[in-house]
Coordinates of C-alpha atoms in Angstrom, one line a residue:
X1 CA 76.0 96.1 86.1
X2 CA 75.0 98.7 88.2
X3 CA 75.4 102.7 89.4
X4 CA 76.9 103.6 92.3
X5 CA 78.5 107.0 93.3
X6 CA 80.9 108.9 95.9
X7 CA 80.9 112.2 96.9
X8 CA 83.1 113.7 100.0
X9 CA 83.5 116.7 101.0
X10 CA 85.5 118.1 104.1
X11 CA 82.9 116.7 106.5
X12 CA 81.7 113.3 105.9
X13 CA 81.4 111.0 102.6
X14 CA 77.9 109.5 101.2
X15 CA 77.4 106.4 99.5
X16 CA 74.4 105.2 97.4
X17 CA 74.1 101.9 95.3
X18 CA 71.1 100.2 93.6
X19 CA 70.2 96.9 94.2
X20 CA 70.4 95.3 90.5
X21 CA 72.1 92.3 90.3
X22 CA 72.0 89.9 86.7
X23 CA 72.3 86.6 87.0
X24 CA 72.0 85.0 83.6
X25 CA 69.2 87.0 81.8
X26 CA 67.5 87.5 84.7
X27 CA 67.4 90.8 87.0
X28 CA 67.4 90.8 90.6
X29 CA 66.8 93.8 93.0
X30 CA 68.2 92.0 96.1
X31 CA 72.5 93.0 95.7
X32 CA 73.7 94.3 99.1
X33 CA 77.0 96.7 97.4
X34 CA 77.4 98.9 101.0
X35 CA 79.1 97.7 103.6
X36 CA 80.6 98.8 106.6
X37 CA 84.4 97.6 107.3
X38 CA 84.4 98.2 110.8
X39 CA 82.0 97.8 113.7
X40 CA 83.3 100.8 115.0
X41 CA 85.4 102.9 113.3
X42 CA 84.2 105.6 110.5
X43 CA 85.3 103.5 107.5
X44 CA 82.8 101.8 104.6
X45 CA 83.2 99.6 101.9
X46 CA 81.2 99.7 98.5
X47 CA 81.4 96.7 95.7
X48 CA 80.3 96.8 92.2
X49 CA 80.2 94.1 89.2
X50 CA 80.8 90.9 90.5
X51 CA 79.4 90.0 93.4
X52 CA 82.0 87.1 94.7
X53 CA 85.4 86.9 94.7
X54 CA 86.1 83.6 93.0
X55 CA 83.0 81.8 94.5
X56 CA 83.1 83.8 98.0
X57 CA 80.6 86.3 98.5
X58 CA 81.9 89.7 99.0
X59 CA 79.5 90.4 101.4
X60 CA 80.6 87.0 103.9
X61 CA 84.7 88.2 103.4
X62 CA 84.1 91.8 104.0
X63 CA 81.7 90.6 107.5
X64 CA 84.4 88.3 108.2
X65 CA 87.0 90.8 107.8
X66 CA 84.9 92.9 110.0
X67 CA 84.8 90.9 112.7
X68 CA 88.6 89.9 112.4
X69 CA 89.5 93.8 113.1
X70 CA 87.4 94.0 116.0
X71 CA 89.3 97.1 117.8
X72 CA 92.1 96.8 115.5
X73 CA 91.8 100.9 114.2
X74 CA 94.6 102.7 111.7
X75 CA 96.2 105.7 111.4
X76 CA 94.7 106.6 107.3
X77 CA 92.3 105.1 105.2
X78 CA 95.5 103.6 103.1
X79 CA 96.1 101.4 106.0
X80 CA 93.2 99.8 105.4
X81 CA 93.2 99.1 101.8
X82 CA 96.2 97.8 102.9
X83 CA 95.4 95.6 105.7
X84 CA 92.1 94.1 103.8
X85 CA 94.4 93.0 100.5
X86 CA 96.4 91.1 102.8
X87 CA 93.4 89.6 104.2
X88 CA 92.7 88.2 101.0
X89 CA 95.9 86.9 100.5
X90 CA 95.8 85.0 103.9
X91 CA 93.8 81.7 102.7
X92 CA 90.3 83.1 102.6
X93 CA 89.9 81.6 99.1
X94 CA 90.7 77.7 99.4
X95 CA 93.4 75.9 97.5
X96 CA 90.1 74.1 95.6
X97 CA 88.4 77.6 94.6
X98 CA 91.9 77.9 93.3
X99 CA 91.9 75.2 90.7
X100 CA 88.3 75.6 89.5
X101 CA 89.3 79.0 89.1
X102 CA 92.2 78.0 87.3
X103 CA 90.4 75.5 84.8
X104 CA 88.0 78.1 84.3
X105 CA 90.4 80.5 82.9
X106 CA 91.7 77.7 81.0
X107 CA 89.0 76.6 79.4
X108 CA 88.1 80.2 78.4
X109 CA 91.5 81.2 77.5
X110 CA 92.0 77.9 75.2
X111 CA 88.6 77.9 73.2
X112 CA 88.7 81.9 72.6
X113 CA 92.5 80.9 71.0
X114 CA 91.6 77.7 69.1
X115 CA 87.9 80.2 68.2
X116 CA 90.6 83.1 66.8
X117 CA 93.0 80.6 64.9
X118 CA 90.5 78.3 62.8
X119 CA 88.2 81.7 61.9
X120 CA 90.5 84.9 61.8
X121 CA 89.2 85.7 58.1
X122 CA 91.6 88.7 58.2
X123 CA 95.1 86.5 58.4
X124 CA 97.3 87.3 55.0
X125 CA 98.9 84.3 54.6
X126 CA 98.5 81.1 56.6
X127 CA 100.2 80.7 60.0
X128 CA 100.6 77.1 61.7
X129 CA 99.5 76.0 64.9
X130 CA 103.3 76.1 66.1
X131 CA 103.6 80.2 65.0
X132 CA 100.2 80.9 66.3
X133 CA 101.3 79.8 69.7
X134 CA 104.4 81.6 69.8
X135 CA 102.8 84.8 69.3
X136 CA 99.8 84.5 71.5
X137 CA 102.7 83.8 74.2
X138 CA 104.6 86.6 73.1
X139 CA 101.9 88.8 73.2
X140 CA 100.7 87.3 76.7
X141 CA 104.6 87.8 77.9
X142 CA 104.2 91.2 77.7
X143 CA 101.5 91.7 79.5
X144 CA 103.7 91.2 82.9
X145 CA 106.0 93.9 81.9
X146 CA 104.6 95.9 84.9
X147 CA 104.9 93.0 87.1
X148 CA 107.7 91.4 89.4
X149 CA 107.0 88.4 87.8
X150 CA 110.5 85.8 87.9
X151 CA 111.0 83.0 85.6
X152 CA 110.7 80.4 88.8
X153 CA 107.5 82.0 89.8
X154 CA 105.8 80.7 86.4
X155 CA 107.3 77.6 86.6
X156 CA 106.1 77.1 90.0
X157 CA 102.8 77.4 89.4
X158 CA 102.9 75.5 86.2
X159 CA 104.6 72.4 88.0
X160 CA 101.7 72.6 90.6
X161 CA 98.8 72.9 87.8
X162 CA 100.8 70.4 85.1
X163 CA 97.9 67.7 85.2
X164 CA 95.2 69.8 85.3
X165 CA 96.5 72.4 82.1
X166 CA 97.7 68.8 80.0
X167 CA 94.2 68.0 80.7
X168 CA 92.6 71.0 79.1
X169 CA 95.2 70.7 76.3
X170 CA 94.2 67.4 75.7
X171 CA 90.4 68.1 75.0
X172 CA 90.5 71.4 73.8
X173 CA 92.9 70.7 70.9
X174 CA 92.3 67.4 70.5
X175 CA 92.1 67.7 66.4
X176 CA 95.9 69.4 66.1
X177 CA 98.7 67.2 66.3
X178 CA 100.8 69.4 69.2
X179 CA 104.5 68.6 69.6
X180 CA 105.3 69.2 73.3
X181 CA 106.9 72.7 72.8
X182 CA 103.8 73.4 71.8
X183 CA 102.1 72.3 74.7
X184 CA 104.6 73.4 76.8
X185 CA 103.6 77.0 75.6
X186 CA 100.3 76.3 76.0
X187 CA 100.7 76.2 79.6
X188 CA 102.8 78.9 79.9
X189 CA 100.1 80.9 78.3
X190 CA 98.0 80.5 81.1
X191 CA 100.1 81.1 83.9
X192 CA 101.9 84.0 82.4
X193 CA 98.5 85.2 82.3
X194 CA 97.7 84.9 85.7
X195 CA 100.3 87.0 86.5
X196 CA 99.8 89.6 84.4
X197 CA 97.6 92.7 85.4
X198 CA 95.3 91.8 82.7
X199 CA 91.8 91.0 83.4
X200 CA 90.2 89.8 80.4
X201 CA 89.3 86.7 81.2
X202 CA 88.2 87.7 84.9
X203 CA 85.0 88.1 86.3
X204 CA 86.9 91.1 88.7
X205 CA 85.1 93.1 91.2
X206 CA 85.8 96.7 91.5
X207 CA 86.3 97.2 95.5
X208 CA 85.7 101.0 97.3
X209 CA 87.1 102.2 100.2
X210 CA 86.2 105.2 101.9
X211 CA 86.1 106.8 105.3
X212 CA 88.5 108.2 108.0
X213 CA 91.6 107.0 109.7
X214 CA 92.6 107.7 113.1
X215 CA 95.0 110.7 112.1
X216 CA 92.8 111.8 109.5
X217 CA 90.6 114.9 109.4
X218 CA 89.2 114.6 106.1
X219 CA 88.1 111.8 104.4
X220 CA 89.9 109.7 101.9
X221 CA 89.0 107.4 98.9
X222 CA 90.7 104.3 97.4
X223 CA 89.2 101.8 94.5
X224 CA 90.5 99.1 93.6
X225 CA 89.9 96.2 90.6
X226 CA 89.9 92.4 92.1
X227 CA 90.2 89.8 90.2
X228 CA 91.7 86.0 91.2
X229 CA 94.1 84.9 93.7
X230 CA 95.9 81.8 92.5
X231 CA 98.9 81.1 95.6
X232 CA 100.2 84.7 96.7
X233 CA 99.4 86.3 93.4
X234 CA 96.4 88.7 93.7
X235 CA 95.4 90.1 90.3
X236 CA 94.6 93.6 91.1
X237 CA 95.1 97.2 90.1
X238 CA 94.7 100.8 92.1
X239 CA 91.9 102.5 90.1
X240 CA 91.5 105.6 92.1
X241 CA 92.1 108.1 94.9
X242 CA 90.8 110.8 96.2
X243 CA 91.9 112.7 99.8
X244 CA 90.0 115.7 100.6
X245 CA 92.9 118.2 102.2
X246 CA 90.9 121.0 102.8
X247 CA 92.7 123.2 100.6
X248 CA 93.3 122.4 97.0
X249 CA 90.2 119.8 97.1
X250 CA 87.7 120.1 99.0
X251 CA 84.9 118.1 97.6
X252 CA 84.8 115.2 94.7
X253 CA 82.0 113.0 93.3
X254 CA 83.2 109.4 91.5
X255 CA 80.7 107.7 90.0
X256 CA 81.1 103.9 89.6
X257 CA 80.2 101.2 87.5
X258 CA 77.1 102.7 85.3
X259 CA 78.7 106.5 85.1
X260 CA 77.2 107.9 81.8
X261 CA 74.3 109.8 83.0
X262 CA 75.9 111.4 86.4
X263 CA 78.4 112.3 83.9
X264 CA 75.6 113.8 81.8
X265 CA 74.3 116.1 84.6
X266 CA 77.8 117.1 86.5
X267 CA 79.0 118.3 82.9
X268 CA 76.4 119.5 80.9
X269 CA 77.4 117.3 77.9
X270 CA 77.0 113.3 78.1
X271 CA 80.3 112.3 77.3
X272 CA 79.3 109.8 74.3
X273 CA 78.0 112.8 72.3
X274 CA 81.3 114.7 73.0
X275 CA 83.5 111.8 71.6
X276 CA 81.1 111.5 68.3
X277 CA 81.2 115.4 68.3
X278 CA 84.4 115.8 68.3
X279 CA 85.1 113.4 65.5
X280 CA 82.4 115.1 63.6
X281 CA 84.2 118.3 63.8
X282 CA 87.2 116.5 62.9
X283 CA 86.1 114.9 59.6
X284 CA 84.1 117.7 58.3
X285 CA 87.1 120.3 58.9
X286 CA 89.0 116.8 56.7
X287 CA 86.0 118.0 54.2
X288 CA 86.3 121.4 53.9
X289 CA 90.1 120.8 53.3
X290 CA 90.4 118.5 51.2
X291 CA 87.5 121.0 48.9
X292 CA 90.7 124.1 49.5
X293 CA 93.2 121.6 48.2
X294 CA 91.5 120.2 45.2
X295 CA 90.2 123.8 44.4
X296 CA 93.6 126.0 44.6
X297 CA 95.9 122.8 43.7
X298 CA 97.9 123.0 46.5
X299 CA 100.8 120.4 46.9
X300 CA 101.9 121.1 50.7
X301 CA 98.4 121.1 53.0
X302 CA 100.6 120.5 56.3
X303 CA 99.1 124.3 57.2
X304 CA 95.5 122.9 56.8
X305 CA 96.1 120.2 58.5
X306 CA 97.4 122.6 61.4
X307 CA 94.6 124.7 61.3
X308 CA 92.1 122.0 61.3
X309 CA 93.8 120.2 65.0
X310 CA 94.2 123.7 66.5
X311 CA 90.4 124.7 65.4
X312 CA 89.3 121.4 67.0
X313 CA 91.4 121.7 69.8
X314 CA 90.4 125.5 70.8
X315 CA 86.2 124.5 70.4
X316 CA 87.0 122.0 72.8
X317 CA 88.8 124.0 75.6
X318 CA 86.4 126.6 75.2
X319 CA 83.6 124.1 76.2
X320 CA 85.9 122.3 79.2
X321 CA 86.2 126.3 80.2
X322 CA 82.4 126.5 80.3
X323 CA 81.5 123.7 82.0
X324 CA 84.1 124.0 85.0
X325 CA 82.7 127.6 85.4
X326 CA 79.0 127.0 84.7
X327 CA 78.8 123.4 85.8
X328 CA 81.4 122.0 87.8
X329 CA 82.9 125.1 90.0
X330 CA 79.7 125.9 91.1
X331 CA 78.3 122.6 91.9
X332 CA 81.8 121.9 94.4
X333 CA 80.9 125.4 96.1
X334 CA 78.2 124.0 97.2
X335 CA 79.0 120.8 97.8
X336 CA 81.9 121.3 100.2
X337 CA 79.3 122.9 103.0
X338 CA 76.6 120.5 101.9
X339 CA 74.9 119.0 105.4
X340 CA 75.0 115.4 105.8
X341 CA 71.5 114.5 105.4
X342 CA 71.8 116.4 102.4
X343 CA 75.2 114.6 100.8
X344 CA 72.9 111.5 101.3
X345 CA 70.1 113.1 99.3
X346 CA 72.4 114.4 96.3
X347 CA 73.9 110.5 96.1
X348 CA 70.9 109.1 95.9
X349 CA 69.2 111.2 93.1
X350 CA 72.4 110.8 91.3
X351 CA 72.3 107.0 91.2
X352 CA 68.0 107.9 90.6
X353 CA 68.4 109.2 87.5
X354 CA 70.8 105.9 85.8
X355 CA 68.1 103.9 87.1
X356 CA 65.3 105.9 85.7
X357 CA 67.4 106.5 82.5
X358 CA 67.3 102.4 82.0
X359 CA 63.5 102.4 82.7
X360 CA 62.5 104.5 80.2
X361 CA 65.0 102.7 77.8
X362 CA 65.0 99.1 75.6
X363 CA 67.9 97.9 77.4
X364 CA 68.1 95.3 80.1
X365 CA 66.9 97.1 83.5
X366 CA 70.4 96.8 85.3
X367 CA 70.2 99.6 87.4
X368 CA 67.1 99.8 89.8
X369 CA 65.6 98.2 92.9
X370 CA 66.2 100.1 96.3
X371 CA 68.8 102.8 96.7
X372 CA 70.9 102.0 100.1
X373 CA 72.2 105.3 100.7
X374 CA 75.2 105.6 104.0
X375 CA 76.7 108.6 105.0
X376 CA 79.9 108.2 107.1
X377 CA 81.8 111.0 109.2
X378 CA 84.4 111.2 111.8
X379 CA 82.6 111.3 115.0
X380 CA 79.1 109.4 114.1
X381 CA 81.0 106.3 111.8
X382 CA 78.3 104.6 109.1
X383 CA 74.8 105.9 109.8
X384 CA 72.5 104.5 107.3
X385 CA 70.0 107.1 105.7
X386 CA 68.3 104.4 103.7
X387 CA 68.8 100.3 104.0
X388 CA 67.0 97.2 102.6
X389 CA 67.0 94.0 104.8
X390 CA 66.0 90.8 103.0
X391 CA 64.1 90.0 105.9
X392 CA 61.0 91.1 107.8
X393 CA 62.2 93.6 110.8
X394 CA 59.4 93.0 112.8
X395 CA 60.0 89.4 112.9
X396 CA 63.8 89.6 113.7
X397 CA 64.0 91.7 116.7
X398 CA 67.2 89.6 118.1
X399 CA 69.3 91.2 114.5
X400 CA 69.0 95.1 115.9
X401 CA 70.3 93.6 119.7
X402 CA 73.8 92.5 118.9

């Protein structure tokens, strides 16, 4: 994991990330998650979980992609979201990554079904292999609801991937006596997956872009979820998006990844107690009916049951009121004249305190090491306020001349 945070306002944008990166049970404090996506151009690129994309480092496609653009510039910052998806659909994962992609999933997928089948203590009556099949596939089916996802694109890919799924099907369910329906669904499984806009079997990154466009006066902000390519299909989904207009928003702050504790301060109220407080509220108001009911006999508590939502509901507004005119008004006053050097500043305390939060807690330090903190505006690009090298500046001279 890691904590990472946004804020914009009508003059420039500031980045800060950690440096925490887990690799098995290990921490590392080496991650480089800020990028710039153009040599010259005012536009940045910020990555968080995973650190390749199937295999790839991020950080090698994003200096590739860099380089590719050279002068290229665009008109908004959409335009290049755009133009960097299609990047990634243009072959810089190899048809190899591909497979061993694919028979990871497989493998995964399979063992987590066979797992759920032979130990779901919770099944009523007993279902065969045959039924349990059907309705894993069902419910994989509907995942692609949202997709334009034809009939011949699934049995495309499953034509292409035939050996390598009867493969998996072969040693995974090597005790069950499958009839070839059954295997047949089996496959489909996994490539209606891959289609889908699910990502639980991913290991997706979650991709930010920020900056200015050509025709833009304000900056804008675009995150994305990346998962796998497998041919032309990219898993991914639009997360979210921010433009600053100058008028109705003027400033913003998106925390990523690790968001709890910048939550915490921007609101006044960490978000976790809210959710337990509110269902606190909920179930003693239950209390306190259910003593009215038993106590007067009544057969029709429908009004206490009103009373009780709307009581919940208007504790809650009145604390959403407080904290935009306490909290959150004020702090986007400021924020929307904030200097640059300043923005920097504010970023970088805010990704400070999840990293000193985990320090002073029993969990695993995954926030922590260096703080690379970038500020990016219209006329100066990405100028760096604070940046880690993994190598000795002194020694490397010929780096800062290109």
């Amino acid at each position: 994991m890691t904590a990472e945070i946004a804020i914009l306002n009508r003059s420039a944008v500031a980045l800060a990330a950690d440096s925490a990166v887990t690799v098995g049970d290990k921490v590392y404090n080496s991650a480089v998650k800020i990028l710039s996506l153009s040599h010259k151009y005012p536009i940045g690129v910020m990555i968080y979980h995973s650190s390749t994309f199937m295999g790839v480092p991020w950080e090698t496609i994003i200096k590739t992609y860099r380089n590719k653009l050279d002068d290229i510039c665009f008109d908004y910052v959409e335009e290049y979201c755009d133009d960097f998806i299609n990047y990634l659909r243009s072959g810089v994962v190899t048809a190899d990554l591909q497979k061993n992609s694919l028979n990871s999933k497989m493998v995964h997928i399979y063992r987590s079904l066979l797992y759920n089948y032979e130990n779901n203590e919770f099944r009523t009556e007993k279902v065969t292999m045959t039924e349990y099949i059907n309705n894993v596939l069902q419910q994989f089916g509907e995942w692609t609801s949202s997709v334009n996802c034809s009939s011949d694109e699934i049995e495309m890919l499953l034509d292409e991937n035939e050996d390598l799924l009867n493969e998996g099907i072969q040693v995974i369910f090597n005790g069950y006596q499958l009839s070839e329906a059954d295997q047949l669904n089996l496959k489909r499984i996994i490539v209606v997956y891959i289609y889908s806009d699910d990502f639980s079997y991913e290991q997706y990154t979650g991709v930010v872009i920020t900056g200015f466009g050509e025709e833009e006066m304000f900056p804008a902000l675009y995150s994305y979820d990346i998962g796998s390519i497998h041919g032309n299909r990219l898993k991914i989904v639009h997360n979210k998006s921010v433009k600053i207009d100058g008028i109705t928003t003027n400033s913003s702050i998106i925390p990523f990844a690790q968001q709890e504790v910048v939550y915490r301060y921007l609101l006044g109220f960490d978000p976790e107690l809210q959710r337990f407080s509110r269902n606190r509220l909920t179930d003693l108001f239950g209390e306190y009916n259910q003593l009215v009911i038993n106590r007067y006999s009544l057969e029709d508590d429908s009004f206490l049951v009103d009373l009780k939502n709307n009581a919940v509901e208007a504790f809650y507004e009145g604390i959403k009121e407080y904290q935009s005119e306490s909290y959150i008004n004020p702090m986007h006053e400021v924020l929307m004249n904030l200097p640059h050097n300043e923005l920097g500043n504010f970023a970088e305390t805010l990704v400070n305190l999840s990293s000193f939060k985990k320090k002073v807690s029993k969990e695993l330090e995954t926030v922590g090491g260096p703080i690379d903190v970038a500020v990016i505006t219209k006329g100066d690009g990405l100028i760096w306020i604070k940046r880690k090298h993994y190598f000795d500046e002194r020694i490397n001279h010929q780096y800062f001349k290109r």
